[in-house]
Backbone as a chain_set.jsonl record, in Angstrom:
{"seq": "MKDLNSFYPVVSATNPNALLAFFVEQMQFKPVYTSDWYWHLSLNQRPDVNIAIVDCQHESIPEGFRTPVQGLLLNFEMPDITTYYQKVAQDWKILLPLRDEDWGQRHFIAGTPEPGLMLDLIELIPPSEEFLKNYEHEAEPA", "coords": {"N": [[101.6, 117.102, 114.538], [101.712, 119.788, 114.096], [103.712, 121.691, 113.71], [104.973, 121.108, 111.464], [107.045, 121.597, 108.547], [107.441, 120.788, 105.905], [107.228, 118.007, 103.824], [108.176, 115.553, 102.047], [109.423, 112.867, 99.626], [112.294, 110.98, 99.605], [114.241, 109.511, 97.334], [116.104, 106.768, 96.957], [118.582, 105.901, 94.887], [120.177, 103.834, 92.278], [121.042, 104.935, 90.007], [121.264, 107.832, 90.012], [121.466, 110.146, 88.358], [120.272, 109.562, 86.112], [117.58, 109.314, 87.007], [117.35, 111.863, 87.893], [117.359, 113.361, 85.444], [115.162, 112.356, 84.31], [113.057, 113.401, 85.837], [113.488, 115.971, 85.62], [113.311, 116.591, 82.8], [111.09, 115.053, 81.83], [109.077, 115.5, 83.928], [108.914, 118.194, 84.414], [110.209, 119.025, 86.924], [112.503, 121.035, 88.789], [115.833, 121.472, 89.768], [116.65, 122.392, 92.972], [118.693, 122.251, 94.806], [121.916, 120.797, 94.386], [124.144, 118.315, 94.415], [127.141, 115.944, 94.41], [125.93, 113.691, 95.171], [123.357, 114.056, 96.115], [120.18, 115.39, 95.421], [117.733, 117.714, 95.417], [114.454, 118.548, 94.511], [112.029, 120.573, 92.967], [108.725, 121.157, 91.823], [108.184, 122.937, 88.811], [106.698, 126.076, 89.048], [105.373, 125.377, 91.076], [106.438, 125.378, 94.106], [105.801, 124.023, 96.335], [105.58, 121.345, 95.828], [107.655, 118.674, 96.263], [110.697, 116.713, 95.671], [113.178, 114.523, 96.439], [116.472, 113.002, 95.577], [118.646, 110.626, 96.311], [121.912, 109.262, 96.029], [122.118, 105.84, 96.583], [124.322, 104.45, 97.621], [125.572, 106.33, 99.263], [127.348, 107.538, 102.196], [125.622, 108.699, 103.859], [123.477, 107.382, 104.298], [122.38, 104.957, 106.497], [124.401, 102.001, 107.198], [123.628, 98.988, 105.879], [121.219, 99.683, 104.785], [121.725, 100.737, 102.38], [120.571, 100.658, 99.672], [119.011, 100.415, 96.656], [115.605, 102.136, 95.913], [112.606, 100.088, 96.189], [109.9, 98.819, 94.811], [108.374, 101.342, 95.082], [105.703, 103.459, 94.902], [104.87, 106.464, 93.479], [102.397, 108.84, 93.633], [100.853, 111.062, 91.557], [98.572, 113.46, 91.484], [96.348, 115.043, 88.968], [94.561, 117.327, 86.796], [92.684, 116.161, 83.954], [93.968, 113.824, 82.884], [93.834, 111.987, 80.77], [94.538, 113.495, 78.446], [97.025, 114.038, 79.21], [98.172, 111.371, 79.155], [97.881, 110.659, 76.707], [99.94, 112.322, 75.607], [102.414, 111.43, 76.731], [102.536, 108.559, 76.521], [103.713, 107.443, 74.225], [106.594, 107.799, 74.68], [107.096, 106.962, 77.317], [107.751, 104.292, 79.7], [105.068, 102.341, 79.869], [103.451, 100.786, 82.496], [100.941, 100.068, 83.372], [98.216, 100.524, 81.569], [96.027, 103.432, 80.886], [93.236, 103.8, 82.732], [89.859, 103.523, 84.229], [89.018, 103.387, 87.614], [86.989, 101.787, 90.125], [87.095, 102.895, 92.475], [87.433, 105.671, 92.135], [89.128, 106.795, 90.63], [91.0, 107.644, 87.479], [93.552, 106.572, 85.893], [96.99, 105.926, 85.225], [99.912, 103.743, 85.281], [103.498, 104.363, 85.374], [106.711, 103.451, 84.372], [110.184, 104.296, 85.736], [113.516, 105.529, 85.146], [114.723, 104.377, 87.397], [114.577, 101.133, 88.493], [112.974, 100.256, 90.54], [111.063, 102.209, 91.094], [107.937, 103.717, 90.522], [105.472, 105.572, 88.727], [102.178, 106.814, 89.539], [99.864, 108.316, 87.876], [97.175, 110.198, 88.182], [93.873, 111.047, 87.905], [91.077, 112.29, 89.709], [88.054, 111.006, 89.786], [84.239, 110.393, 90.033], [83.567, 108.011, 92.573], [82.356, 104.596, 92.488], [79.193, 103.749, 93.67], [79.581, 101.653, 95.635], [82.192, 102.089, 96.483], [82.043, 104.579, 97.305], [80.982, 104.583, 99.936], [82.943, 104.057, 101.382], [84.51, 106.543, 101.93], [85.26, 109.028, 104.31], [82.997, 111.51, 105.239], [83.554, 114.005, 105.036], [85.843, 113.695, 103.583], [85.15, 113.095, 100.952], [85.58, 112.425, 97.35], [86.009, 114.843, 94.6]], "CA": [[102.542, 117.617, 114.001], [101.302, 121.13, 113.578], [104.781, 122.719, 113.317], [105.816, 120.544, 110.228], [107.144, 122.612, 107.504], [107.205, 120.216, 104.825], [107.112, 116.698, 103.678], [108.661, 115.02, 100.621], [110.063, 111.657, 99.545], [113.648, 110.997, 99.089], [114.271, 108.292, 96.574], [117.402, 106.121, 97.015], [118.789, 105.385, 93.572], [121.619, 103.286, 91.906], [121.488, 105.71, 88.796], [120.568, 109.064, 90.365], [121.576, 111.116, 87.374], [119.281, 109.175, 85.071], [116.419, 109.692, 87.613], [117.264, 113.478, 87.945], [117.178, 113.75, 84.254], [113.755, 111.993, 84.071], [112.163, 114.304, 86.615], [113.753, 117.471, 85.143], [112.805, 116.689, 81.47], [109.764, 114.554, 81.76], [107.909, 115.727, 84.849], [109.024, 119.472, 84.823], [110.866, 119.585, 88.156], [113.814, 121.829, 88.791], [116.943, 121.359, 90.981], [116.902, 123.643, 93.851], [119.802, 121.703, 95.473], [122.531, 119.685, 93.758], [125.587, 117.839, 94.925], [127.322, 114.855, 93.609], [125.193, 112.422, 95.673], [121.92, 114.33, 96.691], [119.541, 116.408, 94.538], [116.386, 118.288, 95.867], [113.78, 119.253, 93.327], [110.606, 121.176, 93.169], [108.064, 121.291, 90.601], [108.152, 124.202, 88.372], [105.403, 126.826, 89.474], [104.7, 124.701, 92.382], [107.593, 125.204, 94.985], [105.57, 123.327, 97.637], [105.634, 119.906, 95.527], [109.16, 118.472, 96.089], [111.093, 115.323, 95.745], [114.634, 114.445, 96.558], [117.075, 111.922, 94.995], [120.182, 110.267, 96.97], [122.664, 108.02, 95.612], [121.861, 104.677, 97.497], [125.498, 104.109, 98.199], [126.163, 107.392, 100.0], [127.667, 107.156, 103.543], [124.819, 109.397, 104.833], [122.51, 106.238, 104.599], [122.823, 103.718, 107.456], [124.844, 100.542, 106.645], [122.431, 97.854, 105.939], [120.167, 100.201, 104.07], [122.195, 101.142, 101.216], [119.885, 99.73, 98.649], [117.916, 101.364, 95.878], [114.179, 101.957, 96.089], [112.102, 98.945, 95.491], [108.336, 98.884, 94.81], [107.641, 102.621, 95.574], [104.758, 104.065, 94.0], [104.615, 107.955, 93.761], [101.123, 109.294, 93.003], [100.627, 112.522, 91.054], [97.189, 113.83, 91.058], [96.323, 116.215, 88.086], [93.33, 117.274, 86.036], [92.724, 115.734, 82.567], [94.941, 112.68, 82.765], [93.703, 111.255, 79.348], [95.409, 114.21, 77.515], [98.436, 113.802, 79.432], [98.576, 110.071, 78.908], [98.407, 110.686, 75.101], [101.098, 113.181, 75.316], [103.621, 110.752, 77.169], [102.327, 107.14, 76.348], [104.842, 106.986, 73.299], [107.953, 107.895, 75.216], [107.366, 106.458, 78.658], [107.448, 102.873, 79.795], [103.684, 102.258, 80.553], [103.445, 99.486, 83.299], [99.718, 99.995, 83.45], [97.459, 101.615, 80.633], [95.012, 104.412, 81.381], [92.015, 103.059, 82.825], [89.046, 103.936, 85.259], [88.89, 102.449, 88.754], [85.675, 102.007, 90.817], [87.392, 103.612, 93.765], [87.331, 106.959, 91.813], [90.347, 107.206, 89.933], [91.247, 107.474, 86.352], [94.981, 106.515, 85.98], [98.042, 104.928, 84.658], [101.155, 103.731, 86.12], [104.646, 104.344, 84.404], [108.149, 103.087, 85.119], [111.115, 105.405, 85.564], [114.763, 104.984, 84.95], [114.969, 103.603, 88.628], [113.644, 100.191, 88.296], [112.056, 100.004, 91.779], [110.187, 103.262, 91.251], [106.951, 103.659, 89.518], [104.57, 106.879, 89.007], [100.854, 106.496, 89.367], [99.412, 109.395, 87.335], [95.805, 110.026, 88.687], [92.785, 112.046, 87.983], [90.062, 111.768, 90.446], [86.689, 110.748, 89.31], [83.442, 109.924, 90.953], [83.584, 106.665, 92.785], [81.115, 104.064, 92.389], [78.412, 103.631, 95.021], [80.255, 100.673, 96.49], [83.421, 102.766, 97.13], [81.566, 105.834, 98.071], [80.605, 104.501, 101.289], [84.45, 104.062, 102.248], [84.995, 107.707, 102.18], [84.722, 109.758, 105.297], [82.043, 112.316, 104.416], [84.511, 115.32, 104.683], [86.939, 113.551, 102.342], [84.597, 112.527, 99.56], [86.193, 112.911, 96.13], [85.043, 115.726, 94.058]], "C": [[102.238, 119.069, 113.374], [102.341, 121.927, 113.288], [105.708, 122.008, 112.173], [105.716, 121.502, 109.156], [107.046, 122.145, 106.274], [107.354, 118.759, 104.691], [107.404, 116.385, 102.145], [109.328, 113.846, 100.783], [111.404, 111.883, 99.064], [113.776, 109.627, 98.484], [115.716, 107.9, 96.619], [117.506, 105.371, 95.604], [120.217, 104.973, 93.216], [121.815, 104.257, 90.675], [120.785, 106.971, 89.055], [120.489, 109.972, 89.285], [120.592, 110.834, 86.335], [117.834, 109.62, 85.678], [116.317, 111.284, 87.592], [116.925, 113.88, 86.527], [115.567, 113.483, 83.92], [112.814, 112.862, 84.603], [112.245, 115.704, 86.015], [113.006, 117.487, 83.657], [111.578, 116.142, 81.176], [108.659, 115.05, 82.581], [108.151, 117.357, 85.207], [109.488, 119.939, 86.121], [112.001, 120.211, 87.817], [114.611, 121.69, 89.916], [116.689, 122.731, 91.767], [118.191, 123.323, 94.704], [120.472, 120.655, 94.811], [123.842, 119.575, 94.423], [125.875, 116.656, 94.038], [126.648, 113.281, 93.995], [123.768, 112.6, 96.181], [121.324, 115.471, 95.756], [118.03, 116.655, 95.252], [115.604, 119.022, 94.766], [112.423, 119.648, 93.722], [110.138, 121.449, 91.873], [107.949, 122.735, 90.082], [106.769, 124.921, 88.509], [104.679, 126.412, 90.616], [105.966, 124.528, 93.463], [107.059, 124.297, 96.148], [105.47, 121.706, 97.259], [107.218, 119.726, 95.384], [109.406, 116.824, 96.126], [112.484, 115.463, 95.848], [115.017, 113.116, 95.993], [118.459, 111.474, 95.703], [120.524, 108.931, 96.32], [122.648, 106.986, 96.679], [123.02, 104.184, 98.195], [126.197, 105.276, 99.267], [126.213, 107.121, 101.566], [126.448, 107.784, 104.545], [123.647, 108.397, 104.96], [123.133, 105.263, 105.436], [123.099, 102.602, 106.595], [123.724, 99.741, 106.753], [121.252, 98.3, 104.99], [120.682, 101.014, 102.844], [121.951, 100.498, 99.911], [119.332, 100.614, 97.976], [116.362, 100.944, 96.307], [113.688, 100.705, 95.572], [110.525, 98.862, 95.759], [107.707, 100.024, 95.296], [106.883, 103.147, 94.424], [104.543, 105.539, 94.331], [103.317, 108.383, 93.047], [101.263, 110.894, 92.838], [99.319, 112.606, 90.607], [97.078, 115.194, 90.12], [95.081, 116.159, 87.353], [93.585, 116.733, 84.551], [93.877, 114.84, 82.138], [94.943, 111.943, 81.444], [94.669, 112.067, 78.528], [96.879, 114.026, 77.82], [99.068, 112.465, 79.115], [98.91, 110.121, 77.359], [99.491, 111.421, 74.829], [102.359, 112.371, 75.739], [103.495, 109.172, 76.94], [103.585, 106.638, 75.389], [106.207, 106.769, 73.967], [108.154, 107.179, 76.574], [107.009, 104.996, 78.673], [106.197, 102.787, 80.403], [103.753, 100.818, 81.264], [101.827, 99.183, 83.341], [98.91, 101.019, 82.735], [96.393, 102.213, 81.358], [93.713, 103.628, 81.455], [91.301, 103.895, 83.98], [88.973, 102.876, 86.43], [87.709, 102.804, 89.434], [85.847, 102.725, 92.075], [87.487, 105.144, 93.499], [88.693, 107.552, 91.343], [90.433, 106.842, 88.382], [92.877, 107.637, 86.159], [95.941, 105.734, 85.094], [99.277, 104.837, 85.332], [102.396, 103.49, 85.053], [105.87, 103.997, 85.206], [109.024, 104.347, 85.003], [112.533, 104.705, 85.431], [115.355, 104.149, 86.203], [114.184, 102.373, 88.662], [112.603, 99.895, 89.443], [110.944, 101.177, 91.974], [109.114, 103.504, 90.07], [106.091, 105.206, 89.817], [103.318, 106.385, 88.614], [100.333, 107.884, 89.193], [97.828, 109.427, 87.417], [94.988, 111.358, 88.377], [91.636, 111.711, 88.763], [88.609, 112.017, 89.797], [85.677, 110.31, 90.198], [83.589, 108.418, 91.247], [82.226, 105.96, 92.386], [80.416, 103.955, 93.717], [79.036, 102.741, 96.149], [81.306, 101.323, 97.144], [83.201, 103.935, 97.746], [81.405, 105.867, 99.446], [81.999, 104.372, 102.322], [84.991, 105.256, 102.558], [84.374, 108.359, 103.364], [83.927, 111.08, 104.639], [82.821, 113.557, 104.197], [85.463, 115.044, 103.665], [86.292, 112.975, 101.152], [85.338, 113.284, 98.375], [85.209, 114.049, 95.629], [84.327, 115.025, 92.943]], "O": [[102.551, 119.358, 112.219], [102.088, 122.926, 112.614], [106.899, 122.266, 111.998], [104.696, 122.111, 108.832], [106.599, 122.907, 105.417], [107.69, 118.251, 105.761], [106.859, 116.974, 101.212], [109.844, 113.601, 101.873], [111.692, 112.778, 98.27], [113.419, 108.647, 99.138], [116.539, 108.758, 96.302], [116.749, 104.475, 95.234], [121.228, 105.521, 93.655], [122.996, 104.328, 90.337], [119.773, 107.232, 88.405], [119.456, 110.636, 89.201], [120.089, 111.76, 85.699], [117.016, 110.202, 84.965], [115.271, 111.86, 87.293], [116.136, 114.821, 86.434], [114.865, 114.317, 83.349], [111.796, 113.125, 83.963], [111.282, 116.463, 85.92], [112.174, 118.361, 83.412], [110.917, 116.675, 80.285], [107.5, 115.081, 82.168], [107.614, 117.796, 86.224], [109.249, 121.091, 86.484], [112.529, 120.043, 86.718], [114.1, 121.784, 91.032], [116.564, 123.853, 91.276], [118.695, 124.275, 95.301], [119.848, 119.618, 94.585], [124.5, 120.507, 94.886], [125.133, 116.329, 93.112], [126.766, 112.194, 93.429], [123.067, 111.672, 96.585], [122.045, 116.404, 95.401], [117.317, 115.7, 95.562], [116.08, 120.0, 94.189], [111.791, 119.139, 94.648], [110.836, 121.867, 90.949], [107.647, 123.646, 90.852], [105.763, 124.351, 88.088], [103.646, 126.91, 91.062], [106.423, 123.389, 93.57], [107.901, 123.828, 96.914], [105.312, 120.868, 98.147], [107.929, 120.394, 94.632], [108.616, 115.947, 96.476], [113.023, 116.466, 95.38], [114.199, 112.203, 95.883], [119.403, 112.235, 95.493], [119.841, 107.927, 96.119], [123.202, 107.295, 97.734], [122.882, 103.556, 99.245], [127.203, 105.051, 99.94], [125.278, 106.569, 102.148], [126.321, 107.463, 105.727], [122.814, 108.673, 105.823], [124.236, 104.776, 105.189], [122.447, 102.23, 105.62], [122.929, 99.836, 107.688], [120.46, 97.498, 104.495], [119.991, 101.925, 102.39], [122.79, 99.946, 99.2], [119.077, 101.685, 98.527], [115.973, 99.895, 96.821], [114.241, 100.206, 94.592], [110.058, 98.848, 96.898], [106.63, 99.923, 95.884], [107.293, 103.261, 93.269], [104.053, 105.828, 95.422], [103.262, 108.233, 91.826], [101.644, 111.72, 93.667], [98.887, 112.029, 89.61], [97.618, 116.248, 90.454], [94.506, 115.077, 87.234], [94.689, 116.904, 84.036], [94.614, 115.095, 81.185], [95.946, 111.345, 81.055], [95.571, 111.478, 77.932], [97.768, 113.893, 76.979], [100.266, 112.364, 78.848], [99.961, 109.718, 76.861], [100.065, 111.195, 73.763], [103.387, 112.619, 75.108], [104.502, 108.527, 77.232], [104.306, 105.682, 75.673], [106.851, 105.729, 73.832], [109.283, 106.834, 76.923], [106.191, 104.488, 77.905], [106.163, 103.177, 81.571], [104.084, 99.818, 80.628], [101.492, 97.998, 83.342], [98.853, 102.185, 83.126], [95.866, 101.657, 82.322], [93.208, 102.976, 80.541], [91.9, 104.77, 84.605], [88.881, 101.67, 86.205], [87.328, 103.974, 89.418], [84.874, 103.136, 92.706], [87.607, 105.899, 94.464], [89.176, 108.629, 91.693], [89.947, 105.768, 88.028], [93.405, 108.744, 86.269], [95.51, 104.925, 84.272], [99.706, 105.813, 85.947], [102.36, 102.679, 84.128], [106.025, 104.199, 86.41], [108.691, 105.305, 84.305], [112.674, 103.492, 85.586], [116.302, 103.374, 86.068], [112.986, 102.552, 88.883], [111.522, 99.349, 89.22], [110.08, 101.113, 92.848], [109.418, 103.482, 88.878], [106.099, 105.808, 90.89], [103.176, 105.676, 87.618], [100.308, 108.64, 90.165], [97.22, 108.646, 86.684], [95.408, 112.498, 88.577], [91.125, 110.648, 88.412], [88.189, 113.101, 89.393], [86.099, 109.797, 91.235], [83.721, 107.622, 90.317], [81.213, 106.567, 92.038], [81.041, 104.067, 94.772], [79.01, 103.037, 97.344], [81.402, 101.174, 98.362], [83.958, 104.376, 98.61], [81.603, 106.87, 100.133], [82.088, 104.525, 103.54], [85.905, 105.272, 103.382], [83.153, 108.321, 103.516], [84.311, 111.567, 103.575], [82.696, 114.127, 103.113], [85.902, 115.929, 102.93], [87.001, 112.354, 100.359], [85.638, 114.477, 98.404], [84.051, 114.233, 96.004], [83.438, 115.605, 92.32]]}, "num_chains": 1, "name": "protein.A"}
């Protein structure tokens, strides 16, 4: 797929306006396209980081699939996740508190206004020796 121009998730939502507000107000995304059933967002200062939201009942979704997202986990890697966690923990629905994982992550998982969508906010840390062997040499974490 060498000719791929972009890749981004499109989240099917029952309450797209609440999810839109969350991504704009809490995650610093900005709308780059809006309609009454579809919204395309890019991260402020990072136009290469995108997400879209679609009303799950819209006719553009094939019949039989017009359901909200269920069990989707979106990962956001960033530096200094501890400081970010301290900033948002009081206001966000924390599903998994900040912790270090042997596979090389410091992270926490938060809920969103769409019940089937979770955010996993991650800082890469050195993995344990046990998990380091699972990485391809070229893909070893920092």
